[in-house]
Amino acid sequence: MDKSHEVDLYNTAPISHPQDKTADERDREDLARLGKKQVLKRNFGFLSMLGFSCTMLVTWEGLLVLFVQGLTNGGPTGLIYGFILAWIGTLAVFLTLAEMASMAPTSSGQYHWVAMLTPMSCRKFLSYLTGWVTVTGWQAFVASVFYLTGTLIQGLIVLEHPDYEPKLWHGTLLFWAIAACAVFVNTVVSRALPALERFILVVHVLGFLAIITPLVYLSPHTSSHDVFGRFLNAGGWSSQGLSFFVGVIGNVFAFLGMNQSSGLPINTAANEMNNFLQAWMELFTILLNSALGFGMLVGVLFCIGNLDDALATPTGYPFMEIFLQGTGSRKGSAAMISVIIILSVCATIAILASSSRLTWSFARDRGLPGWQYLSRVEPRTCLPLVSIATTTTIAILLSLISIGSTVALNDVLSLTIAGLFLSYLACCSLLLYRRLTGGIITPTPAAAPTTTTTSNTSLPPSATYPQYKPLTWGPFHIPSPLGAIVNALACIFLIVITFFSFFPPVTPVKPSTMNYSVLVTGGVVGFAAVYY
C-alpha cells in the first residue's frame, strides 16, 4: 500500500508555521494535517462569525417560538428550571466539543472526531454511523426551522386578520418561500453573507430590547409565585417530574446549532490563534444568548396574563397572544412579532449554510449515495451548489407532510434533537474515555510536528494503527479533573435529553399523536449499516 496517501488522524498537535506564510497558507497546512484539501472559501471575520453563531442559536427567539411545549408540560416554573438545565447541559456539551474542535477544526465535525478517538478495530464503522446520524439531524433541523418560520408568518396573519382561516397547505407554501429566500442568499449573494451576519448580530441584540422593553412596561405583572412556583401537567403524564422532562425539549431545541461554525474558520493571522479565538467566541455566544434568553423568558412569564387564552390562541403560538394582551395593540404586537420573524428568516440562512457544508463534507468522504455529485464545488464561486440544492429538496419533501398533519411534522423537531445529540454523545463519550485512560497528551514546543501529510483521502484509511495512539490537546483545553467532570456532565445530559426526545407530547398516546422520530432514527441507522 502506498503510505504517502495515509492520513494520520491522531496528529492533532498544532503546526509550527514559518512567520512569512500567509493565513491562507497556514490554513491549508492545518487542513492537510487532517487529511483534507481546502476547497471552500473561508471569508468570515471575527464579527461576522460571532453574528453567524448567534444566528445559529437564536436562543431568545427560539424560546418564544417553542414556548407552548414547555408551557404545556411543566408550566411557567418548569420553563424556568428547564431553561437552567438546558443552559448548563449545553455549556458542558459545548466545552467538550470545543476541545475536539480545537484538536481538529474541520467541517466534518462529529464523525471526524469519532474516527480520531475510536480504536482501529471499529473506527470506520462508528465514524460512518455518526456521520449518517449527524447529517440526518441537520437535514431535519433545516426542515424544522423552515416550518417554524413559515407558520410564524401564518400566525401573524391570523393575529392581524381574525377572519382569516389558516389552511395547512398555506403553511407549506410559506415554507417554500422561506426556503427560496435561504437558497438565494446562500448562492446568488453568498459573498454578502459575512456582512449580513454582522448586521444580524446588531438586530439580534437590539431586537431583544425592542421587544422586552414595551412588553414589561405595558403589561400587567403576575405574582412571583405564579412564575417560580406554578407547575403544569397539561400533557396528562403520570407525574410532574415526567411532564417536566418531556417539556424541557423545547428549551433544548432553542440551544441547538452550537459549535457548527467550526467549518467556517475565522480569518486571523495564525491558525492556533484562530482555533483559540473561535472556541472563546462561541463560548461568549452561548453566554450572550443564554443571558438574553433567560431575561426574555422571565419577562414574558411575568407578563403572561390569561394562561388559558395564551394556550388556546388561534395563532398557534402563545407568545403572540401574550404580546397582544400585554400591549393591547394589534399593530404594536405585529411589529414585535415581525422582529422575531426577521431573525428566524436569518437563522434559516445560517442553518442551510451549515447543513449543506456538512452534507458536502460527508459526501466528500464518500459517506452518502451519489457522493460523486454531492461533493462537487462550483469552481467560480467555490460553493457546494449540489449539496445546497439537495438539502433544500429534502426539506421541501419533508414539508409535504404538513399538508396532511402538523403533528407528524412536529416529530421532525424531535428527530433533530435525537440525530444531533446522538452524534454529540458518540464523540463526547469517546473523548471522556480517552481522557480517563491517558490517551491524550499536552503538547510541548519540542513535540510539535513540523511536517504534514498532504492528502485528500476520504474517511479513515485502512492503514494499520495502534489500538490507542496518544492524541495531542489543541489550544483550547480544560485541565483535569475539571475537564473530566465537564465531559461526564455532557454525556449524562445528552443521554437524558435523547431519551426524552422520543416521547410524545401528550397522553394517552394515539396513532395521530405518536412520536415517530424513534422509528425514523432507527431506520436511518439501519439503512446506513446496510449501505455500509
Short mmCIF file of C-alpha atoms in Angstrom, two decimals:
data_model
loop_
_atom_site.label_atom_id
_atom_site.label_comp_id
_atom_site.label_asym_id
_atom_site.label_seq_id
_atom_site.Cartn_x
_atom_site.Cartn_y
_atom_site.Cartn_z
CA MET A 1 0.00 0.00 0.00
CA ASP A 2 1.24 3.49 -0.84
CA LYS A 3 1.95 5.08 2.54
CA SER A 4 2.07 8.58 1.04
CA HIS A 5 -1.71 8.66 0.93
CA GLU A 6 -2.27 7.78 4.58
CA VAL A 7 -3.82 10.33 6.88
CA ASP A 8 -2.67 10.44 10.48
CA LEU A 9 -5.93 11.12 12.31
CA TYR A 10 -4.01 11.21 15.58
CA ASN A 11 -1.77 14.09 14.50
CA THR A 12 -3.66 16.85 16.31
CA ALA A 13 -0.77 18.90 17.62
CA PRO A 14 -0.56 22.48 16.28
CA ILE A 15 1.88 23.03 13.43
CA SER A 16 4.81 25.42 13.82
CA HIS A 17 4.28 27.68 10.83
CA PRO A 18 7.05 29.89 9.40
CA GLN A 19 6.25 33.54 10.09
CA ASP A 20 6.47 34.54 6.42
CA LYS A 21 3.48 32.40 5.43
CA THR A 22 0.06 33.91 4.88
CA ALA A 23 -3.02 32.94 6.89
CA ASP A 24 -4.43 31.03 3.91
CA GLU A 25 -1.19 29.04 3.56
CA ARG A 26 -1.25 28.18 7.26
CA ASP A 27 -4.90 27.21 6.96
CA ARG A 28 -4.17 24.85 4.06
CA GLU A 29 -1.35 23.22 6.01
CA ASP A 30 -3.55 22.60 9.04
CA LEU A 31 -6.24 21.07 6.84
CA ALA A 32 -3.61 18.89 5.14
CA ARG A 33 -2.58 17.66 8.57
CA LEU A 34 -6.16 16.39 8.96
CA GLY A 35 -6.08 14.77 5.53
CA LYS A 36 -8.22 17.44 3.88
CA LYS A 37 -7.73 19.84 1.00
CA GLN A 38 -9.06 23.37 1.22
CA VAL A 39 -11.85 23.75 -1.33
CA LEU A 40 -14.45 26.14 0.10
CA LYS A 41 -13.72 29.82 0.65
CA ARG A 42 -13.12 30.95 4.21
CA ASN A 43 -14.10 34.61 4.29
CA PHE A 44 -15.69 35.07 7.73
CA GLY A 45 -14.11 37.60 10.06
CA PHE A 46 -14.47 37.67 13.85
CA LEU A 47 -17.63 39.82 13.99
CA SER A 48 -19.30 38.02 11.08
CA MET A 49 -18.56 34.67 12.73
CA LEU A 50 -19.94 35.95 16.02
CA GLY A 51 -23.09 37.01 14.18
CA PHE A 52 -23.22 33.63 12.45
CA SER A 53 -23.01 31.79 15.78
CA CYS A 54 -25.68 34.00 17.37
CA THR A 55 -27.91 33.44 14.35
CA MET A 56 -27.45 29.68 14.62
CA LEU A 57 -28.56 29.69 18.26
CA VAL A 58 -31.26 32.46 18.26
CA THR A 59 -31.99 31.36 21.81
CA TRP A 60 -34.40 34.04 22.99
CA GLU A 61 -36.29 33.90 19.69
CA GLY A 62 -36.41 30.09 19.77
CA LEU A 63 -37.73 30.10 23.32
CA LEU A 64 -40.71 32.19 22.28
CA VAL A 65 -41.41 30.11 19.19
CA LEU A 66 -41.36 26.82 21.15
CA PHE A 67 -42.98 28.33 24.24
CA VAL A 68 -46.04 26.09 24.06
CA GLN A 69 -44.15 22.82 24.60
CA GLY A 70 -42.68 23.80 27.94
CA LEU A 71 -45.81 25.66 28.99
CA THR A 72 -47.96 22.56 28.41
CA ASN A 73 -45.57 20.18 30.13
CA GLY A 74 -44.02 21.95 33.08
CA GLY A 75 -45.79 25.30 33.17
CA PRO A 76 -44.08 28.61 34.00
CA THR A 77 -41.86 27.12 36.70
CA GLY A 78 -40.98 24.16 34.52
CA LEU A 79 -39.88 26.57 31.81
CA ILE A 80 -37.60 28.39 34.26
CA TYR A 81 -35.89 25.29 35.63
CA GLY A 82 -35.89 23.63 32.24
CA PHE A 83 -34.02 26.59 30.78
CA ILE A 84 -31.41 26.44 33.53
CA LEU A 85 -30.96 22.70 32.93
CA ALA A 86 -30.63 23.22 29.17
CA TRP A 87 -28.22 26.11 29.74
CA ILE A 88 -25.87 24.12 32.00
CA GLY A 89 -26.09 20.99 29.85
CA THR A 90 -25.47 22.89 26.62
CA LEU A 91 -22.47 24.64 28.14
CA ALA A 92 -20.96 21.30 29.20
CA VAL A 93 -21.55 19.81 25.74
CA PHE A 94 -20.12 22.86 24.02
CA LEU A 95 -16.94 22.88 26.13
CA THR A 96 -16.43 19.20 25.30
CA LEU A 97 -16.98 19.77 21.58
CA ALA A 98 -14.73 22.84 21.67
CA GLU A 99 -11.86 20.71 22.95
CA MET A 100 -12.27 18.38 19.98
CA ALA A 101 -12.74 21.23 17.50
CA SER A 102 -9.52 22.75 18.82
CA MET A 103 -7.73 19.46 18.16
CA ALA A 104 -9.23 19.01 14.68
CA PRO A 105 -11.11 22.04 13.25
CA THR A 106 -12.93 20.64 10.23
CA SER A 107 -16.41 20.83 8.70
CA SER A 108 -16.56 17.03 9.13
CA GLY A 109 -17.26 17.68 12.80
CA GLN A 110 -18.52 14.79 14.88
CA TYR A 111 -17.78 11.91 12.55
CA HIS A 112 -14.17 13.03 12.09
CA TRP A 113 -13.73 13.29 15.86
CA VAL A 114 -15.22 9.81 16.34
CA ALA A 115 -12.73 8.46 13.78
CA MET A 116 -9.94 10.25 15.62
CA LEU A 117 -10.92 8.88 19.06
CA THR A 118 -12.08 5.36 18.21
CA PRO A 119 -9.75 2.31 18.15
CA MET A 120 -8.79 0.96 14.74
CA SER A 121 -10.97 -2.13 15.05
CA CYS A 122 -14.25 -0.20 14.78
CA ARG A 123 -13.17 3.26 13.66
CA LYS A 124 -14.60 3.20 10.15
CA PHE A 125 -17.99 1.78 11.10
CA LEU A 126 -18.64 4.03 14.11
CA SER A 127 -17.44 7.10 12.25
CA TYR A 128 -19.69 6.22 9.32
CA LEU A 129 -22.79 5.75 11.50
CA THR A 130 -22.02 9.01 13.33
CA GLY A 131 -21.83 10.81 10.00
CA TRP A 132 -25.23 9.50 8.93
CA VAL A 133 -26.87 10.41 12.24
CA THR A 134 -25.31 13.90 12.12
CA VAL A 135 -26.42 14.56 8.55
CA THR A 136 -29.93 13.31 9.39
CA GLY A 137 -30.16 15.63 12.39
CA TRP A 138 -29.08 18.62 10.35
CA GLN A 139 -31.43 17.84 7.47
CA ALA A 140 -34.27 17.68 10.00
CA PHE A 141 -33.01 20.92 11.57
CA VAL A 142 -33.31 22.73 8.24
CA ALA A 143 -36.87 21.47 7.70
CA SER A 144 -37.83 22.35 11.29
CA VAL A 145 -36.64 25.95 11.08
CA PHE A 146 -38.23 26.47 7.64
CA TYR A 147 -41.52 25.11 9.01
CA LEU A 148 -41.45 27.18 12.20
CA THR A 149 -40.63 30.38 10.30
CA GLY A 150 -43.39 29.77 7.76
CA THR A 151 -46.00 29.12 10.45
CA LEU A 152 -44.82 32.21 12.35
CA ILE A 153 -45.79 34.28 9.33
CA GLN A 154 -49.11 32.45 9.17
CA GLY A 155 -49.70 33.13 12.87
CA LEU A 156 -49.01 36.83 12.33
CA ILE A 157 -51.62 36.89 9.55
CA VAL A 158 -54.15 35.29 11.91
CA LEU A 159 -53.36 37.93 14.54
CA GLU A 160 -53.82 40.82 12.11
CA HIS A 161 -56.82 39.35 10.31
CA PRO A 162 -59.00 37.34 12.74
CA ASP A 163 -61.38 36.40 9.89
CA TYR A 164 -58.58 34.57 8.04
CA GLU A 165 -58.98 30.78 8.06
CA PRO A 166 -55.49 29.20 8.02
CA LYS A 167 -55.04 26.07 5.92
CA LEU A 168 -52.28 23.53 6.30
CA TRP A 169 -51.16 23.99 2.71
CA HIS A 170 -50.79 27.75 3.31
CA GLY A 171 -48.06 26.97 5.81
CA THR A 172 -46.40 24.66 3.28
CA LEU A 173 -46.29 27.41 0.65
CA LEU A 174 -44.76 29.80 3.18
CA PHE A 175 -42.24 27.06 3.98
CA TRP A 176 -41.22 27.01 0.31
CA ALA A 177 -40.93 30.80 0.20
CA ILE A 178 -38.58 30.79 3.21
CA ALA A 179 -36.55 28.02 1.57
CA ALA A 180 -36.23 30.04 -1.64
CA CYS A 181 -35.01 33.06 0.32
CA ALA A 182 -32.36 31.00 2.14
CA VAL A 183 -31.15 29.43 -1.11
CA PHE A 184 -30.95 32.84 -2.79
CA VAL A 185 -28.72 34.28 -0.06
CA ASN A 186 -26.52 31.17 0.10
CA THR A 187 -25.93 31.10 -3.65
CA VAL A 188 -26.61 34.30 -5.60
CA VAL A 189 -25.43 36.79 -2.96
CA SER A 190 -23.23 34.47 -0.89
CA ARG A 191 -20.38 36.99 -0.87
CA ALA A 192 -22.56 39.33 1.17
CA LEU A 193 -23.21 36.66 3.83
CA PRO A 194 -20.42 37.82 6.23
CA ALA A 195 -21.71 41.41 6.10
CA LEU A 196 -25.27 40.16 6.60
CA GLU A 197 -24.21 38.20 9.69
CA ARG A 198 -22.69 41.35 11.22
CA PHE A 199 -25.97 43.16 10.63
CA ILE A 200 -27.92 40.28 12.16
CA LEU A 201 -25.77 40.44 15.31
CA VAL A 202 -26.90 44.04 15.83
CA VAL A 203 -30.56 43.18 15.18
CA HIS A 204 -30.30 40.17 17.49
CA VAL A 205 -29.31 42.35 20.46
CA LEU A 206 -31.36 45.47 19.67
CA GLY A 207 -34.39 43.35 18.76
CA PHE A 208 -34.33 41.86 22.25
CA LEU A 209 -34.51 45.35 23.76
CA ALA A 210 -37.21 46.41 21.30
CA ILE A 211 -39.45 43.56 22.47
CA ILE A 212 -38.75 43.21 26.18
CA THR A 213 -38.96 46.95 26.97
CA PRO A 214 -42.54 47.68 25.80
CA LEU A 215 -43.76 44.25 26.94
CA VAL A 216 -42.56 44.68 30.53
CA TYR A 217 -43.57 48.34 30.69
CA LEU A 218 -47.10 47.99 29.26
CA SER A 219 -48.19 44.59 30.56
CA PRO A 220 -49.82 43.90 33.94
CA HIS A 221 -47.50 41.71 36.01
CA THR A 222 -48.34 38.40 37.64
CA SER A 223 -47.07 37.33 41.06
CA SER A 224 -43.67 35.78 41.71
CA HIS A 225 -45.36 32.61 42.94
CA ASP A 226 -47.09 32.13 39.58
CA VAL A 227 -43.73 32.34 37.84
CA PHE A 228 -41.45 30.43 40.22
CA GLY A 229 -43.92 28.12 41.97
CA ARG A 230 -46.51 27.04 39.39
CA PHE A 231 -46.06 23.74 37.60
CA LEU A 232 -48.45 22.39 34.96
CA ASN A 233 -49.07 18.88 33.64
CA ALA A 234 -51.46 19.51 30.75
CA GLY A 235 -49.93 16.57 28.86
CA GLY A 236 -51.59 14.12 31.25
CA TRP A 237 -48.40 12.38 32.39
CA SER A 238 -48.28 10.16 35.46
CA SER A 239 -46.06 12.56 37.42
CA GLN A 240 -44.98 16.17 37.34
CA GLY A 241 -41.35 15.14 37.02
CA LEU A 242 -42.04 13.15 33.88
CA SER A 243 -44.03 16.04 32.46
CA PHE A 244 -41.12 18.39 33.18
CA PHE A 245 -38.62 16.31 31.20
CA VAL A 246 -40.99 16.00 28.26
CA GLY A 247 -41.43 19.78 28.20
CA VAL A 248 -37.73 20.58 28.56
CA ILE A 249 -37.19 19.54 24.93
CA GLY A 250 -38.46 22.95 23.78
CA ASN A 251 -35.77 24.69 25.82
CA VAL A 252 -33.12 22.33 24.47
CA PHE A 253 -34.16 23.00 20.86
CA ALA A 254 -33.51 26.71 21.43
CA PHE A 255 -29.83 25.89 22.10
CA LEU A 256 -29.22 23.75 19.00
CA GLY A 257 -26.60 24.82 16.50
CA MET A 258 -23.72 25.13 18.94
CA ASN A 259 -20.21 24.63 17.58
CA GLN A 260 -21.34 24.35 13.96
CA SER A 261 -19.23 27.28 12.82
CA SER A 262 -16.12 25.09 13.09
CA GLY A 263 -16.35 24.52 9.36
CA LEU A 264 -16.16 28.28 8.72
CA PRO A 265 -12.96 29.33 10.49
CA ILE A 266 -12.12 32.93 11.26
CA ASN A 267 -9.55 34.70 9.10
CA THR A 268 -6.76 35.53 11.53
CA ALA A 269 -3.02 35.77 11.30
CA ALA A 270 -2.36 32.33 12.76
CA ASN A 271 -4.47 29.22 12.93
CA GLU A 272 -3.55 28.40 16.53
CA MET A 273 -5.00 31.78 17.48
CA ASN A 274 -7.88 31.09 15.06
CA ASN A 275 -8.89 27.92 16.92
CA PHE A 276 -8.42 29.55 20.32
CA LEU A 277 -10.40 32.66 19.42
CA GLN A 278 -13.15 30.64 17.80
CA ALA A 279 -13.65 28.50 20.89
CA TRP A 280 -13.87 31.55 23.16
CA MET A 281 -16.06 33.38 20.66
CA GLU A 282 -18.56 30.52 20.60
CA LEU A 283 -18.44 30.32 24.39
CA PHE A 284 -19.26 34.03 24.51
CA THR A 285 -22.07 33.38 22.03
CA ILE A 286 -23.64 30.78 24.31
CA LEU A 287 -23.31 33.01 27.37
CA LEU A 288 -24.77 36.00 25.50
CA ASN A 289 -27.67 34.03 24.06
CA SER A 290 -28.33 32.34 27.39
CA ALA A 291 -28.47 35.66 29.23
CA LEU A 292 -30.81 37.17 26.62
CA GLY A 293 -32.93 34.01 26.58
CA PHE A 294 -33.31 33.86 30.35
CA GLY A 295 -34.18 37.56 30.50
CA MET A 296 -36.82 37.14 27.80
CA LEU A 297 -38.26 34.04 29.46
CA VAL A 298 -38.64 35.66 32.89
CA GLY A 299 -40.04 38.85 31.36
CA VAL A 300 -42.66 37.01 29.30
CA LEU A 301 -43.70 34.80 32.22
CA PHE A 302 -44.29 37.84 34.44
CA CYS A 303 -46.42 39.35 31.65
CA ILE A 304 -48.24 36.15 30.71
CA GLY A 305 -51.75 37.40 31.51
CA ASN A 306 -54.52 34.83 30.94
CA LEU A 307 -52.72 31.49 30.60
CA ASP A 308 -55.70 29.61 29.18
CA ASP A 309 -56.17 32.19 26.42
CA ALA A 310 -52.47 32.01 25.59
CA LEU A 311 -52.60 28.22 25.21
CA ALA A 312 -55.79 28.36 23.13
CA THR A 313 -54.66 31.13 20.77
CA PRO A 314 -55.68 30.62 17.11
CA THR A 315 -52.22 31.81 16.01
CA GLY A 316 -50.68 28.56 17.26
CA TYR A 317 -48.03 30.49 19.23
CA PRO A 318 -48.85 31.53 22.82
CA PHE A 319 -46.27 34.34 22.84
CA MET A 320 -48.30 36.19 20.18
CA GLU A 321 -51.35 36.22 22.44
CA ILE A 322 -49.16 37.32 25.37
CA PHE A 323 -47.86 40.24 23.31
CA LEU A 324 -51.42 41.19 22.35
CA GLN A 325 -52.71 41.01 25.93
CA GLY A 326 -49.74 42.95 27.24
CA THR A 327 -49.64 45.81 24.74
CA GLY A 328 -53.34 45.94 23.92
CA SER A 329 -52.43 46.79 20.33
CA ARG A 330 -52.50 44.52 17.30
CA LYS A 331 -50.21 46.84 15.36
CA GLY A 332 -47.70 47.02 18.19
CA SER A 333 -47.79 43.26 18.69
CA ALA A 334 -47.35 42.72 14.95
CA ALA A 335 -44.26 44.93 14.96
CA MET A 336 -42.74 42.97 17.83
CA ILE A 337 -43.55 39.66 16.17
CA SER A 338 -42.04 40.89 12.89
CA VAL A 339 -38.66 41.29 14.60
CA ILE A 340 -38.75 37.62 15.59
CA ILE A 341 -39.78 36.59 12.08
CA ILE A 342 -36.91 38.56 10.53
CA LEU A 343 -34.40 36.90 12.85
CA SER A 344 -35.95 33.49 12.17
CA VAL A 345 -35.53 34.03 8.43
CA CYS A 346 -31.90 34.95 9.03
CA ALA A 347 -31.48 31.79 11.10
CA THR A 348 -32.69 29.68 8.17
CA ILE A 349 -29.94 31.19 6.02
CA ALA A 350 -27.21 30.27 8.52
CA ILE A 351 -28.61 26.80 9.21
CA LEU A 352 -28.86 25.99 5.49
CA ALA A 353 -25.24 27.12 5.05
CA SER A 354 -24.01 24.91 7.87
CA SER A 355 -26.13 21.88 6.95
CA SER A 356 -25.20 21.96 3.27
CA ARG A 357 -21.49 22.16 4.09
CA LEU A 358 -21.76 19.21 6.45
CA THR A 359 -23.54 17.23 3.73
CA TRP A 360 -20.83 18.23 1.27
CA SER A 361 -18.13 17.20 3.74
CA PHE A 362 -19.64 13.74 4.33
CA ALA A 363 -20.13 13.28 0.59
CA ARG A 364 -16.51 14.30 0.01
CA ASP A 365 -15.60 11.42 2.33
CA ARG A 366 -17.81 9.10 0.23
CA GLY A 367 -20.30 8.52 3.01
CA LEU A 368 -23.51 9.27 1.07
CA PRO A 369 -25.13 7.76 -2.02
CA GLY A 370 -24.30 9.91 -5.03
CA TRP A 371 -21.21 11.31 -3.35
CA GLN A 372 -19.66 11.94 -6.77
CA TYR A 373 -22.23 14.69 -7.35
CA LEU A 374 -22.81 15.92 -3.78
CA SER A 375 -19.10 16.59 -3.28
CA ARG A 376 -18.83 18.89 -6.28
CA VAL A 377 -17.93 22.53 -5.75
CA GLU A 378 -18.77 25.19 -8.31
CA PRO A 379 -15.33 26.48 -9.38
CA ARG A 380 -16.30 30.12 -9.91
CA THR A 381 -17.96 30.70 -6.54
CA CYS A 382 -16.36 27.84 -4.56
CA LEU A 383 -19.83 26.90 -3.28
CA PRO A 384 -21.24 23.36 -2.85
CA LEU A 385 -24.27 24.13 -5.02
CA VAL A 386 -25.34 20.49 -5.45
CA SER A 387 -25.27 20.00 -1.69
CA ILE A 388 -27.28 23.18 -1.12
CA ALA A 389 -29.86 22.06 -3.70
CA THR A 390 -30.08 18.57 -2.20
CA THR A 391 -30.50 19.85 1.35
CA THR A 392 -33.26 22.21 0.23
CA THR A 393 -35.01 19.49 -1.79
CA ILE A 394 -35.08 17.14 1.20
CA ALA A 395 -36.57 19.91 3.34
CA ILE A 396 -39.25 20.63 0.71
CA LEU A 397 -40.16 16.95 0.54
CA LEU A 398 -40.49 16.84 4.33
CA SER A 399 -42.74 19.91 4.17
CA LEU A 400 -45.31 17.90 2.25
CA ILE A 401 -46.04 16.05 5.50
CA SER A 402 -47.56 19.22 6.95
CA ILE A 403 -50.31 19.21 4.32
CA GLY A 404 -51.74 16.10 5.96
CA SER A 405 -50.69 16.52 9.59
CA THR A 406 -48.82 19.16 11.57
CA VAL A 407 -48.33 16.63 14.36
CA ALA A 408 -46.31 14.39 12.04
CA LEU A 409 -44.05 17.26 11.06
CA ASN A 410 -43.55 18.14 14.72
CA ASP A 411 -41.79 14.79 15.00
CA VAL A 412 -39.12 16.29 12.76
CA LEU A 413 -38.20 18.59 15.68
CA SER A 414 -37.64 15.53 17.86
CA LEU A 415 -35.63 13.92 15.07
CA THR A 416 -33.39 17.00 15.00
CA ILE A 417 -32.54 16.67 18.70
CA ALA A 418 -32.15 12.89 18.52
CA GLY A 419 -29.86 12.99 15.49
CA LEU A 420 -27.59 15.78 16.72
CA PHE A 421 -27.45 14.63 20.33
CA LEU A 422 -26.63 11.02 19.41
CA SER A 423 -23.71 12.28 17.32
CA TYR A 424 -22.60 14.54 20.19
CA LEU A 425 -22.86 11.63 22.62
CA ALA A 426 -20.67 9.41 20.44
CA CYS A 427 -17.72 11.81 20.37
CA CYS A 428 -18.17 13.18 23.92
CA SER A 429 -18.17 9.70 25.47
CA LEU A 430 -15.11 8.70 23.46
CA LEU A 431 -13.27 11.86 24.49
CA LEU A 432 -14.08 11.15 28.15
CA TYR A 433 -12.76 7.59 27.80
CA ARG A 434 -9.54 8.69 26.11
CA ARG A 435 -9.03 11.39 28.75
CA LEU A 436 -9.51 8.98 31.66
CA THR A 437 -7.20 6.38 30.12
CA GLY A 438 -4.42 8.88 29.42
CA GLY A 439 -4.83 8.73 25.66
CA ILE A 440 -4.43 12.50 25.13
CA ILE A 441 -1.24 14.37 25.96
CA THR A 442 -0.45 18.06 26.40
CA PRO A 443 1.75 19.36 23.55
CA THR A 444 5.19 20.82 24.12
CA PRO A 445 7.08 23.05 21.67
CA ALA A 446 9.63 20.31 21.06
CA ALA A 447 6.95 17.74 20.31
CA ALA A 448 5.02 19.88 17.84
CA PRO A 449 5.35 18.40 14.33
CA THR A 450 6.87 20.49 11.57
CA THR A 451 5.77 18.36 8.63
CA THR A 452 2.36 17.49 7.31
CA THR A 453 0.75 14.80 5.26
CA THR A 454 -0.83 16.26 2.14
CA SER A 455 -3.64 14.03 1.01
CA ASN A 456 -7.28 14.32 0.14
CA THR A 457 -8.01 10.79 1.27
CA SER A 458 -11.59 10.09 2.31
CA LEU A 459 -12.90 8.58 5.55
CA PRO A 460 -10.47 6.83 7.91
CA PRO A 461 -7.98 4.88 5.78
CA SER A 462 -7.22 1.19 6.11
CA ALA A 463 -3.66 1.70 7.31
CA THR A 464 -2.63 -0.14 10.46
CA TYR A 465 -2.54 2.00 13.59
CA PRO A 466 -2.15 1.04 17.24
CA GLN A 467 -5.43 0.49 19.08
CA TYR A 468 -4.87 3.64 21.09
CA LYS A 469 -2.21 6.04 19.89
CA PRO A 470 -1.89 9.18 22.06
CA LEU A 471 -3.59 12.32 20.78
CA THR A 472 -2.50 15.87 21.49
CA TRP A 473 -4.68 18.56 23.03
CA GLY A 474 -5.35 21.65 20.93
CA PRO A 475 -5.06 25.30 22.05
CA PHE A 476 -8.43 25.14 23.86
CA HIS A 477 -8.26 22.60 26.66
CA ILE A 478 -9.84 22.23 30.13
CA PRO A 479 -7.31 20.69 32.54
CA SER A 480 -8.31 17.64 34.56
CA PRO A 481 -10.03 16.87 36.84
CA LEU A 482 -12.37 19.73 35.86
CA GLY A 483 -12.26 18.66 32.22
CA ALA A 484 -13.32 15.10 33.07
CA ILE A 485 -16.22 16.41 35.20
CA VAL A 486 -17.41 18.64 32.34
CA ASN A 487 -17.18 15.73 29.86
CA ALA A 488 -19.14 13.46 32.21
CA LEU A 489 -21.87 16.08 32.74
CA ALA A 490 -22.14 16.48 28.97
CA CYS A 491 -22.62 12.73 28.48
CA ILE A 492 -25.28 12.50 31.21
CA PHE A 493 -27.17 15.48 29.78
CA LEU A 494 -27.07 14.04 26.25
CA ILE A 495 -28.35 10.65 27.37
CA VAL A 496 -31.28 12.12 29.31
CA ILE A 497 -32.36 14.55 26.59
CA THR A 498 -32.02 11.99 23.79
CA PHE A 499 -34.20 9.57 25.77
CA PHE A 500 -36.99 12.08 26.33
CA SER A 501 -36.82 13.45 22.78
CA PHE A 502 -38.61 10.28 21.67
CA PHE A 503 -41.61 10.90 23.97
CA PRO A 504 -44.95 12.15 22.56
CA PRO A 505 -46.22 15.50 23.89
CA VAL A 506 -49.45 14.23 25.48
CA THR A 507 -51.11 11.10 26.83
CA PRO A 508 -52.99 8.90 26.16
CA VAL A 509 -50.96 8.20 23.04
CA LYS A 510 -52.85 7.70 19.78
CA PRO A 511 -51.50 6.94 16.30
CA SER A 512 -52.09 10.60 15.41
CA THR A 513 -50.09 11.90 18.42
CA MET A 514 -47.35 9.26 18.47
CA ASN A 515 -43.75 10.48 18.20
CA TYR A 516 -42.32 8.51 15.28
CA SER A 517 -38.84 10.02 15.46
CA VAL A 518 -37.52 6.91 17.21
CA LEU A 519 -38.68 4.85 14.22
CA VAL A 520 -37.07 7.23 11.74
CA THR A 521 -33.81 7.33 13.73
CA GLY A 522 -33.68 3.54 13.86
CA GLY A 523 -34.48 3.36 10.16
CA VAL A 524 -31.64 5.75 9.28
CA VAL A 525 -29.15 3.77 11.37
CA GLY A 526 -30.36 0.51 9.82
CA PHE A 527 -30.12 1.86 6.28
CA ALA A 528 -26.65 3.26 6.95
CA ALA A 529 -25.49 -0.10 8.30
CA VAL A 530 -26.83 -1.92 5.24
CA TYR A 531 -25.40 0.66 2.82
CA TYR A 532 -22.03 0.41 4.58
#
